[in-house]
Amino acid sequence: MQDGTLPTGECQQFYFPLHHPTMPGWFKGMEEIIHERGLWPAEGLLAQCLGFHCPLGKTDCCCWQLLYMQPDFLNQKSLLLELVESCGHLCDFYPKYHCKLNFIEQYWGAAKLHFRVIGCVKTIGEMETKVIECLDDIPLLQIRW
Ligand SMILES: [Zn+2]
């Protein structure tokens, strides 16, 4: 995890220094990070709301939500995105569960194409046989690609 930014604009290290008496080099944790930002409430905070279900509109109900709303956390790109962009490329993610990422769609598509190529069938029994043949003929490499 890289350093954060304090509300003053200064750098905030998320790991204790190597000369720390009890936790050298350890991750500070949410409570310490929030303390250093001067945002820790006197009554304290839970680490997270039950099941990450924070009350609608609340931004300081728990450590998780409070940190999530901090500008440096909000603006942090993923490591993958940073890597791709550092190589001079654009990174455009498919939506979660997009069909292009789902192997079964590749499998069905290849099997349907194969079924079309082999021609018409005249009976239900013949169709069943050819469908099974088409499904069995798709190589694993094509499904996983
Ligand atoms: Zn919460």
mmCIF file of C-alpha atoms and ligand atoms in Angstrom:
data_model
loop_
_atom_site.group_PDB
_atom_site.id
_atom_site.type_symbol
_atom_site.label_atom_id
_atom_site.label_comp_id
_atom_site.label_asym_id
_atom_site.label_seq_id
_atom_site.Cartn_x
_atom_site.Cartn_y
_atom_site.Cartn_z
ATOM 1 C CA MET A 1 0.000 0.000 0.000
ATOM 2 C CA GLN A 2 1.412 3.353 -0.940
ATOM 3 C CA ASP A 3 1.466 6.444 1.267
ATOM 4 C CA GLY A 4 -1.630 8.562 1.736
ATOM 5 C CA THR A 5 -2.178 12.281 2.053
ATOM 6 C CA LEU A 6 -3.086 14.052 5.285
ATOM 7 C CA PRO A 7 -5.764 16.770 5.196
ATOM 8 C CA THR A 8 -2.890 19.284 5.429
ATOM 9 C CA GLY A 9 -1.519 17.981 2.135
ATOM 10 C CA GLU A 10 1.449 16.305 3.798
ATOM 11 C CA CYS A 11 2.381 12.713 3.090
ATOM 12 C CA GLN A 12 0.996 10.094 5.491
ATOM 13 C CA GLN A 13 2.891 6.854 5.762
ATOM 14 C CA PHE A 14 0.671 3.843 6.370
ATOM 15 C CA TYR A 15 3.465 1.762 7.901
ATOM 16 C CA PHE A 16 5.230 2.401 11.205
ATOM 17 C CA PRO A 17 8.894 3.378 10.759
ATOM 18 C CA LEU A 18 11.510 0.663 11.072
ATOM 19 C CA HIS A 19 12.766 2.188 14.336
ATOM 20 C CA HIS A 20 9.302 2.005 15.971
ATOM 21 C CA PRO A 21 9.714 0.438 19.462
ATOM 22 C CA THR A 22 6.897 -2.130 19.261
ATOM 23 C CA MET A 23 5.695 -2.412 15.649
ATOM 24 C CA PRO A 24 8.609 -1.672 13.283
ATOM 25 C CA GLY A 25 7.486 -1.714 9.662
ATOM 26 C CA TRP A 26 3.965 -2.840 10.520
ATOM 27 C CA PHE A 27 0.855 -1.491 8.817
ATOM 28 C CA LYS A 28 -0.676 1.155 11.058
ATOM 29 C CA GLY A 29 -4.280 0.085 10.695
ATOM 30 C CA MET A 30 -7.409 2.130 10.196
ATOM 31 C CA GLU A 31 -7.657 3.561 13.710
ATOM 32 C CA GLU A 32 -4.122 4.942 13.710
ATOM 33 C CA ILE A 33 -4.506 6.355 10.201
ATOM 34 C CA ILE A 34 -7.723 8.120 11.216
ATOM 35 C CA HIS A 35 -6.103 9.404 14.460
ATOM 36 C CA GLU A 36 -3.218 10.901 12.490
ATOM 37 C CA ARG A 37 -5.725 12.682 10.252
ATOM 38 C CA GLY A 38 -7.367 14.217 13.325
ATOM 39 C CA LEU A 39 -10.691 12.577 12.474
ATOM 40 C CA TRP A 40 -11.010 10.069 15.305
ATOM 41 C CA PRO A 41 -14.199 10.815 17.269
ATOM 42 C CA ALA A 42 -14.139 10.843 21.071
ATOM 43 C CA GLU A 43 -16.741 8.088 21.197
ATOM 44 C CA GLY A 44 -14.660 5.875 18.890
ATOM 45 C CA LEU A 45 -15.679 3.988 15.756
ATOM 46 C CA LEU A 46 -16.451 0.451 14.764
ATOM 47 C CA ALA A 47 -14.093 -0.999 12.185
ATOM 48 C CA GLN A 48 -17.056 -1.435 9.818
ATOM 49 C CA CYS A 49 -20.822 -1.470 9.910
ATOM 50 C CA LEU A 50 -22.388 -4.912 9.971
ATOM 51 C CA GLY A 51 -21.989 -6.482 6.542
ATOM 52 C CA PHE A 52 -20.618 -3.179 5.153
ATOM 53 C CA HIS A 53 -24.188 -1.844 5.169
ATOM 54 C CA CYS A 54 -23.547 1.746 6.249
ATOM 55 C CA PRO A 55 -26.552 4.026 6.870
ATOM 56 C CA LEU A 56 -27.449 5.924 3.714
ATOM 57 C CA GLY A 57 -25.804 9.338 3.584
ATOM 58 C CA LYS A 58 -23.470 8.716 6.535
ATOM 59 C CA THR A 59 -19.798 9.251 5.867
ATOM 60 C CA ASP A 60 -18.397 8.717 9.359
ATOM 61 C CA CYS A 61 -20.352 5.761 10.742
ATOM 62 C CA CYS A 62 -17.334 3.437 10.794
ATOM 63 C CA CYS A 63 -13.598 3.375 10.034
ATOM 64 C CA TRP A 64 -14.148 1.739 6.672
ATOM 65 C CA GLN A 65 -16.637 4.373 5.453
ATOM 66 C CA LEU A 66 -14.670 7.288 6.893
ATOM 67 C CA LEU A 67 -11.493 6.224 5.100
ATOM 68 C CA TYR A 68 -13.405 5.338 1.946
ATOM 69 C CA MET A 69 -14.611 8.951 1.743
ATOM 70 C CA GLN A 70 -11.125 10.456 2.129
ATOM 71 C CA PRO A 71 -9.989 12.148 -1.102
ATOM 72 C CA ASP A 72 -6.736 10.207 -1.355
ATOM 73 C CA PHE A 73 -8.607 6.915 -0.956
ATOM 74 C CA LEU A 74 -11.340 7.946 -3.400
ATOM 75 C CA ASN A 75 -8.831 8.963 -6.064
ATOM 76 C CA GLN A 76 -6.598 5.920 -5.711
ATOM 77 C CA LYS A 77 -6.466 3.893 -8.902
ATOM 78 C CA SER A 78 -6.054 0.138 -8.772
ATOM 79 C CA LEU A 79 -2.565 -1.320 -9.140
ATOM 80 C CA LEU A 80 -3.612 -2.925 -12.434
ATOM 81 C CA LEU A 81 -4.880 0.377 -13.813
ATOM 82 C CA GLU A 82 -1.704 2.179 -12.738
ATOM 83 C CA LEU A 83 0.447 -0.498 -14.363
ATOM 84 C CA VAL A 84 -1.464 -0.426 -17.647
ATOM 85 C CA GLU A 85 -1.424 3.377 -17.804
ATOM 86 C CA SER A 86 2.269 3.541 -16.877
ATOM 87 C CA CYS A 87 2.941 1.501 -20.024
ATOM 88 C CA GLY A 88 1.135 4.130 -22.089
ATOM 89 C CA HIS A 89 -2.069 2.163 -22.649
ATOM 90 C CA LEU A 90 -5.691 2.891 -21.926
ATOM 91 C CA CYS A 91 -7.451 0.519 -19.574
ATOM 92 C CA ASP A 92 -11.145 -0.059 -20.142
ATOM 93 C CA PHE A 93 -12.754 -2.640 -17.892
ATOM 94 C CA TYR A 94 -15.706 -4.698 -18.949
ATOM 95 C CA PRO A 95 -18.585 -4.601 -16.511
ATOM 96 C CA LYS A 96 -18.560 -7.377 -13.968
ATOM 97 C CA TYR A 97 -19.883 -10.648 -15.439
ATOM 98 C CA HIS A 98 -19.753 -9.246 -18.986
ATOM 99 C CA CYS A 99 -20.383 -11.998 -21.522
ATOM 100 C CA LYS A 100 -16.980 -11.464 -23.151
ATOM 101 C CA LEU A 101 -15.368 -12.532 -19.883
ATOM 102 C CA ASN A 102 -17.600 -15.526 -19.368
ATOM 103 C CA PHE A 103 -16.078 -18.717 -20.743
ATOM 104 C CA ILE A 104 -19.470 -20.342 -21.289
ATOM 105 C CA GLU A 105 -20.343 -17.673 -23.880
ATOM 106 C CA GLN A 106 -17.188 -18.539 -25.815
ATOM 107 C CA TYR A 107 -18.159 -22.177 -25.611
ATOM 108 C CA TRP A 108 -21.756 -21.648 -26.756
ATOM 109 C CA GLY A 109 -20.677 -19.310 -29.557
ATOM 110 C CA ALA A 110 -18.130 -21.779 -30.922
ATOM 111 C CA ALA A 111 -20.580 -24.690 -30.658
ATOM 112 C CA LYS A 112 -23.347 -22.730 -32.468
ATOM 113 C CA LEU A 113 -20.962 -21.802 -35.269
ATOM 114 C CA HIS A 114 -19.851 -25.415 -35.618
ATOM 115 C CA PHE A 115 -23.489 -26.555 -35.704
ATOM 116 C CA ARG A 116 -24.264 -24.103 -38.524
ATOM 117 C CA VAL A 117 -21.236 -25.136 -40.534
ATOM 118 C CA ILE A 118 -22.042 -28.850 -40.498
ATOM 119 C CA GLY A 119 -25.434 -28.238 -42.118
ATOM 120 C CA CYS A 120 -29.108 -28.981 -41.644
ATOM 121 C CA VAL A 121 -30.625 -31.880 -39.769
ATOM 122 C CA LYS A 122 -33.890 -33.608 -40.586
ATOM 123 C CA THR A 123 -34.923 -35.303 -37.359
ATOM 124 C CA ILE A 124 -34.849 -34.561 -33.648
ATOM 125 C CA GLY A 125 -32.625 -37.568 -33.066
ATOM 126 C CA GLU A 126 -30.150 -36.381 -35.709
ATOM 127 C CA MET A 127 -30.171 -32.894 -34.184
ATOM 128 C CA GLU A 128 -29.477 -34.248 -30.714
ATOM 129 C CA THR A 129 -26.543 -36.276 -32.003
ATOM 130 C CA LYS A 130 -25.070 -33.303 -33.876
ATOM 131 C CA VAL A 131 -25.544 -30.916 -30.952
ATOM 132 C CA ILE A 132 -23.636 -33.275 -28.684
ATOM 133 C CA GLU A 133 -20.923 -33.682 -31.318
ATOM 134 C CA CYS A 134 -20.624 -29.923 -31.709
ATOM 135 C CA LEU A 135 -20.388 -29.375 -27.959
ATOM 136 C CA ASP A 136 -17.766 -32.108 -27.628
ATOM 137 C CA ASP A 137 -15.689 -30.809 -30.560
ATOM 138 C CA ILE A 138 -14.857 -27.426 -29.020
ATOM 139 C CA PRO A 139 -11.262 -27.495 -27.783
ATOM 140 C CA LEU A 140 -10.565 -26.280 -24.251
ATOM 141 C CA LEU A 141 -8.069 -23.732 -25.568
ATOM 142 C CA GLN A 142 -10.814 -22.031 -27.560
ATOM 143 C CA ILE A 143 -13.121 -21.907 -24.543
ATOM 144 C CA ARG A 144 -10.496 -20.389 -22.288
ATOM 145 C CA TRP A 145 -9.270 -17.854 -24.833
HETATM 146 ZN ZN ZN B 1 -20.353 2.286 8.228
#
